[in-house]
Amino acid sequence: MHDFNYKHNNLYCESVSIEELAGKYGTPLYVYSRNTLISHYRKIKEAFSAINPLICFSMKANSNFSICKALVKEGAGLDIVSGGELYRALKTGVASKKIVYAGVGKTEKEIEIAIRHHIFFFNVESIPELELINKVAARLGIQQKVAIRINPDVKASTHKYITTGHGENKFGIDFETARKIFLERNRYKNLSISGIHMHIGSQIVEAGPFIRAMERVVDFIRDLESHGAGVRWLNIGGGLGIIYSEERPQTAKEYAKAVLPVLKKAKANIIMEPGRFIAGNAGVLVTKVQYIKETPRKKFAIVDAGMNDLIRPNLYGAYHEILPVKSCSYSNSEEIKIFDVVGPICESGDFLGKDRKFIGLKEGDLLSVMGAGAYGFSMSSNYNSRPRVSEVMVDGSKVKLIRSRETYEDLIRTEL
Ligand code: PLP
């Protein structure tokens, strides 16, 4: 599943000890395993080899330049949602014909830059957006490919903040409106409306919701075809869940086995946008215990990483396993204590884990917050004026600093 393992009670990333990394680069620190990252990309590629899809890594999961570049080198395209992500994407050297652009609020400026760079597809989320892309493309004299993002109105069994394909969500366009767009697509003179896009949510651990959504979309494509409006590309989004705790998510192979029969009926080229599946288990957040605080009600391990470094527990009540970097080989039950692992931020919601068992945990110990490679650093902030942390990538026994720690100067650099 990943390359973070204990050797003689010390946690390693591939061949490098986490303790050594923390000593050299300080804490908090994001540590990524290149092998875990690439092997998860390959798992999807192999599972879907029968249809050879374009796999666009969803940059929002982890937009670090070195992470994206490593995947681009493997052949991945990139799924972006902003002008900033487009800027980063182009810096990786990815072919612009492998960039797809989703998001409900693209600005005219962002649209113009993306068209000028000849990106592959805009995944369009509303009629006003469609009109605007057509207008900008006309001004630039460019014919732009677009896919209509369908909201298939299915419930995905995941946290309500990360479901995106239900009728009440802000994403995508309902079938009826999409049908009208396709049947009148000649109205949009500078657009080639040739794709359908869907993304029903994230951290979905079972095939059911994907199949239900894809069946609806494929029926829709066949209906359009029978009315002379062929669809050449089908983008099935991302959403594949990973193991954080007790989940038993489908593997890439199981997912492919479940959805391939449906997808083949679409007779379209397939695009995918996985993020979490590729990067999630490839990264950990290493943090140091600053204080052990005992109150009459609770024990707290106060660590140097906070919700500004990893917001998922606060935002979604997400569970991340928290492991000691040096594990104890004995388990004297008297030494087992239960802690809330909390950060230094001035919010009671600033926690990384609640009611976690540790053996002999003490001040100065290092902890590793697992499964932090996706929506970890990319969602981090400077809240409480905390500089954002360093990131390193391990490749076998080699280590590369891929982002240096911000300084206090960085905090005020753009303020006037
Ligand atoms: N595509 C779109 C349009 C998304 O909004 C997201 C995530 O929110 C993704 C792909 C990636 O999802 P995941 O990381 O669950 O694979």
Coordinates of N, CA, C and O in Angstrom, one line a residue, residues 52-127:
N52 N -6.8 2.3 -22.4 CA -5.7 3.4 -22.5 C -6.3 4.8 -22.3 O -6.2 5.6 -23.2
P53 N -6.8 5.1 -21.1 CA -7.4 6.4 -20.9 C -6.3 7.5 -20.7 O -5.1 7.1 -20.4
L54 N -6.6 8.7 -20.9 CA -5.7 9.8 -20.5 C -5.9 10.0 -19.0 O -7.0 10.4 -18.5
I55 N -4.9 9.8 -18.2 CA -5.0 9.9 -16.7 C -4.4 11.3 -16.3 O -3.2 11.5 -16.4
C56 N -5.3 12.2 -15.9 CA -4.9 13.6 -15.5 C -4.9 13.6 -14.0 O -5.9 13.6 -13.4
F57 N -3.7 13.7 -13.4 CA -3.6 13.8 -12.0 C -4.3 15.1 -11.5 O -4.0 16.2 -12.1
S58 N -5.1 15.0 -10.5 CA -5.9 16.1 -10.0 C -5.0 17.0 -9.1 O -4.7 16.6 -8.0
M59 N -4.5 18.1 -9.6 CA -3.5 18.9 -8.9 C -3.9 19.4 -7.6 O -3.1 19.7 -6.7
K60 N -5.2 19.5 -7.4 CA -5.7 20.1 -6.1 C -5.3 19.1 -5.0 O -5.2 19.6 -3.8
A61 N -5.1 17.9 -5.3 CA -4.8 16.9 -4.2 C -3.4 17.2 -3.7 O -3.1 17.1 -2.5
N62 N -2.5 17.5 -4.6 CA -1.1 17.9 -4.2 C -0.5 18.6 -5.4 O -0.1 18.0 -6.4
S63 N -0.3 19.9 -5.3 CA 0.2 20.7 -6.4 C 1.7 21.0 -6.4 O 2.2 21.8 -7.2
N64 N 2.4 20.3 -5.5 CA 3.8 20.6 -5.4 C 4.4 20.2 -6.8 O 4.2 19.2 -7.4
F65 N 5.3 21.1 -7.3 CA 5.9 21.1 -8.6 C 6.6 19.7 -8.8 O 6.4 19.1 -9.8
S66 N 7.3 19.3 -7.8 CA 8.1 18.0 -8.0 C 7.2 16.8 -8.1 O 7.5 15.8 -8.8
I67 N 6.1 16.8 -7.3 CA 5.2 15.7 -7.3 C 4.5 15.7 -8.7 O 4.5 14.6 -9.3
C68 N 4.0 16.8 -9.1 CA 3.3 16.8 -10.4 C 4.3 16.5 -11.6 O 4.0 15.7 -12.5
K69 N 5.5 17.0 -11.4 CA 6.5 16.7 -12.5 C 6.8 15.2 -12.6 O 7.0 14.7 -13.7
A70 N 7.0 14.6 -11.4 CA 7.3 13.2 -11.4 C 6.2 12.4 -12.1 O 6.4 11.4 -12.9
L71 N 4.9 12.8 -11.9 CA 3.8 12.1 -12.6 C 3.8 12.4 -14.1 O 3.5 11.6 -14.9
V72 N 4.0 13.7 -14.4 CA 4.0 14.1 -15.8 C 5.1 13.3 -16.6 O 4.9 12.8 -17.7
K73 N 6.2 13.1 -15.9 CA 7.3 12.3 -16.6 C 6.9 10.9 -16.8 O 7.3 10.2 -17.8
E74 N 6.0 10.4 -16.0 CA 5.4 9.0 -16.2 C 4.4 9.0 -17.3 O 3.8 7.9 -17.6
G75 N 4.0 10.1 -17.8 CA 3.0 10.2 -18.9 C 1.6 10.8 -18.4 O 0.7 10.9 -19.3
A76 N 1.5 11.2 -17.2 CA 0.2 11.7 -16.7 C -0.1 13.1 -17.3 O 0.9 13.9 -17.6
G77 N -1.3 13.4 -17.5 CA -1.8 14.8 -17.8 C -2.1 15.4 -16.4 O -2.0 14.8 -15.4
L78 N -2.7 16.6 -16.5 CA -3.0 17.3 -15.2 C -4.4 17.9 -15.3 O -4.8 18.4 -16.3
D79 N -5.2 17.7 -14.2 CA -6.5 18.2 -14.0 C -6.4 19.5 -13.1 O -5.8 19.4 -12.0
I80 N -6.8 20.6 -13.7 CA -6.6 21.9 -12.9 C -7.9 22.6 -12.6 O -8.9 22.2 -13.2
V81 N -7.9 23.5 -11.7 CA -9.1 24.2 -11.3 C -8.9 25.7 -11.1 O -9.8 26.4 -10.6
S82 N -7.8 26.2 -11.6 CA -7.5 27.7 -11.4 C -6.4 28.1 -12.3 O -5.6 27.3 -12.8
G83 N -6.3 29.4 -12.4 CA -5.2 30.0 -13.2 C -3.8 29.6 -12.5 O -2.8 29.4 -13.2
G84 N -3.8 29.6 -11.2 CA -2.6 29.2 -10.5 C -2.2 27.8 -10.8 O -1.0 27.5 -11.0
E85 N -3.2 26.9 -10.8 CA -2.8 25.5 -11.1 C -2.4 25.4 -12.6 O -1.5 24.6 -12.9
L86 N -2.9 26.2 -13.5 CA -2.5 26.2 -14.9 C -1.0 26.6 -15.0 O -0.2 26.0 -15.6
Y87 N -0.7 27.7 -14.2 CA 0.7 28.2 -14.2 C 1.6 27.1 -13.7 O 2.6 26.8 -14.4
R88 N 1.3 26.5 -12.6 CA 2.1 25.4 -12.1 C 2.2 24.2 -13.1 O 3.3 23.7 -13.3
A89 N 1.1 23.9 -13.7 CA 1.0 22.8 -14.6 C 2.0 23.0 -15.8 O 2.8 22.1 -16.2
L90 N 1.9 24.2 -16.4 CA 2.7 24.5 -17.5 C 4.2 24.5 -17.2 O 5.0 24.0 -18.0
K91 N 4.5 24.8 -15.9 CA 5.9 24.8 -15.5 C 6.5 23.4 -15.4 O 7.7 23.1 -15.5
T92 N 5.6 22.4 -15.3 CA 6.1 21.0 -15.2 C 6.5 20.5 -16.6 O 7.0 19.4 -16.7
G93 N 6.1 21.2 -17.6 CA 6.4 20.8 -19.0 C 5.3 19.8 -19.5 O 5.5 19.3 -20.6
V94 N 4.2 19.7 -18.8 CA 3.2 18.8 -19.4 C 2.7 19.4 -20.7 O 2.6 20.6 -20.9
A95 N 2.3 18.5 -21.6 CA 1.8 19.0 -22.9 C 0.5 19.6 -22.6 O -0.4 19.1 -21.9
S96 N 0.2 20.8 -23.2 CA -1.0 21.5 -22.9 C -2.2 20.6 -23.4 O -3.3 20.8 -22.8
K97 N -2.0 19.7 -24.3 CA -3.1 18.9 -24.8 C -3.4 17.8 -23.8 O -4.2 16.8 -24.0
K98 N -2.7 17.8 -22.6 CA -3.0 16.9 -21.5 C -3.6 17.6 -20.3 O -3.5 17.1 -19.2
I99 N -4.0 18.8 -20.5 CA -4.6 19.6 -19.4 C -6.1 19.7 -19.5 O -6.6 20.1 -20.6
V100 N -6.8 19.4 -18.4 CA -8.2 19.6 -18.4 C -8.6 20.5 -17.3 O -7.9 20.4 -16.2
Y101 N -9.6 21.3 -17.5 CA -9.8 22.5 -16.5 C -11.3 22.4 -16.1 O -12.2 22.7 -16.8
A102 N -11.5 22.1 -14.8 CA -12.8 22.1 -14.2 C -13.0 23.3 -13.2 O -12.1 24.1 -13.1
G103 N -14.1 23.4 -12.6 CA -14.4 24.5 -11.6 C -15.5 25.4 -12.0 O -15.6 25.8 -13.1
V104 N -16.3 25.7 -11.0 CA -17.6 26.5 -11.3 C -17.4 27.9 -11.5 O -18.2 28.6 -12.0
G105 N -16.2 28.5 -11.1 CA -16.0 29.9 -11.1 C -14.9 30.5 -11.9 O -14.2 31.4 -11.5
K106 N -14.6 29.8 -13.1 CA -13.5 30.3 -13.9 C -13.7 31.8 -14.3 O -14.7 32.1 -14.8
T107 N -12.7 32.6 -14.1 CA -12.8 34.0 -14.5 C -12.4 34.2 -16.0 O -11.8 33.3 -16.6
E108 N -12.8 35.3 -16.6 CA -12.5 35.6 -18.0 C -11.0 35.5 -18.2 O -10.6 35.0 -19.2
K109 N -10.3 36.1 -17.3 CA -8.8 36.1 -17.4 C -8.3 34.7 -17.4 O -7.4 34.3 -18.3
E110 N -8.8 33.9 -16.5 CA -8.3 32.5 -16.4 C -8.6 31.7 -17.7 O -7.8 31.0 -18.3
I111 N -9.8 32.0 -18.2 CA -10.3 31.3 -19.4 C -9.4 31.7 -20.6 O -8.9 30.9 -21.4
E112 N -9.1 33.0 -20.7 CA -8.3 33.5 -21.8 C -6.9 32.9 -21.8 O -6.4 32.4 -22.8
I113 N -6.3 32.8 -20.6 CA -4.9 32.3 -20.6 C -4.9 30.8 -21.0 O -4.1 30.3 -21.7
A114 N -5.9 30.1 -20.5 CA -6.0 28.7 -20.8 C -6.2 28.4 -22.3 O -5.6 27.5 -22.9
I115 N -7.1 29.2 -22.9 CA -7.3 29.1 -24.3 C -6.0 29.4 -25.1 O -5.7 28.7 -26.0
R116 N -5.4 30.5 -24.7 CA -4.1 30.9 -25.4 C -3.1 29.7 -25.3 O -2.3 29.6 -26.2
H117 N -3.2 29.0 -24.2 CA -2.2 27.9 -24.1 C -2.7 26.6 -24.7 O -2.1 25.5 -24.6
H118 N -3.9 26.6 -25.4 CA -4.4 25.5 -26.1 C -4.6 24.3 -25.2 O -4.2 23.2 -25.5
I119 N -5.2 24.4 -24.0 CA -5.5 23.3 -23.2 C -6.4 22.3 -23.9 O -7.1 22.7 -24.8
F120 N -6.5 21.1 -23.4 CA -7.3 20.1 -24.1 C -8.8 20.4 -23.9 O -9.5 20.6 -24.9
F121 N -9.2 20.3 -22.7 CA -10.7 20.5 -22.5 C -11.0 21.5 -21.3 O -10.3 21.5 -20.3
F122 N -12.0 22.3 -21.5 CA -12.6 22.9 -20.3 C -13.8 22.0 -19.9 O -14.5 21.6 -20.8
N123 N -13.9 21.7 -18.7 CA -15.1 21.0 -18.2 C -16.0 22.1 -17.7 O -15.8 22.7 -16.7
V124 N -17.1 22.3 -18.4 CA -18.0 23.4 -18.3 C -19.1 23.1 -17.3 O -19.7 22.1 -17.4
E125 N -19.3 24.1 -16.3 CA -20.2 23.8 -15.2 C -21.5 24.6 -15.3 O -22.4 24.4 -14.4
S126 N -21.7 25.5 -16.3 CA -22.9 26.3 -16.4 C -23.0 26.9 -17.7 O -22.0 27.0 -18.5
I127 N -24.3 27.3 -18.1 CA -24.5 28.0 -19.4 C -23.7 29.3 -19.5 O -23.1 29.6 -20.5

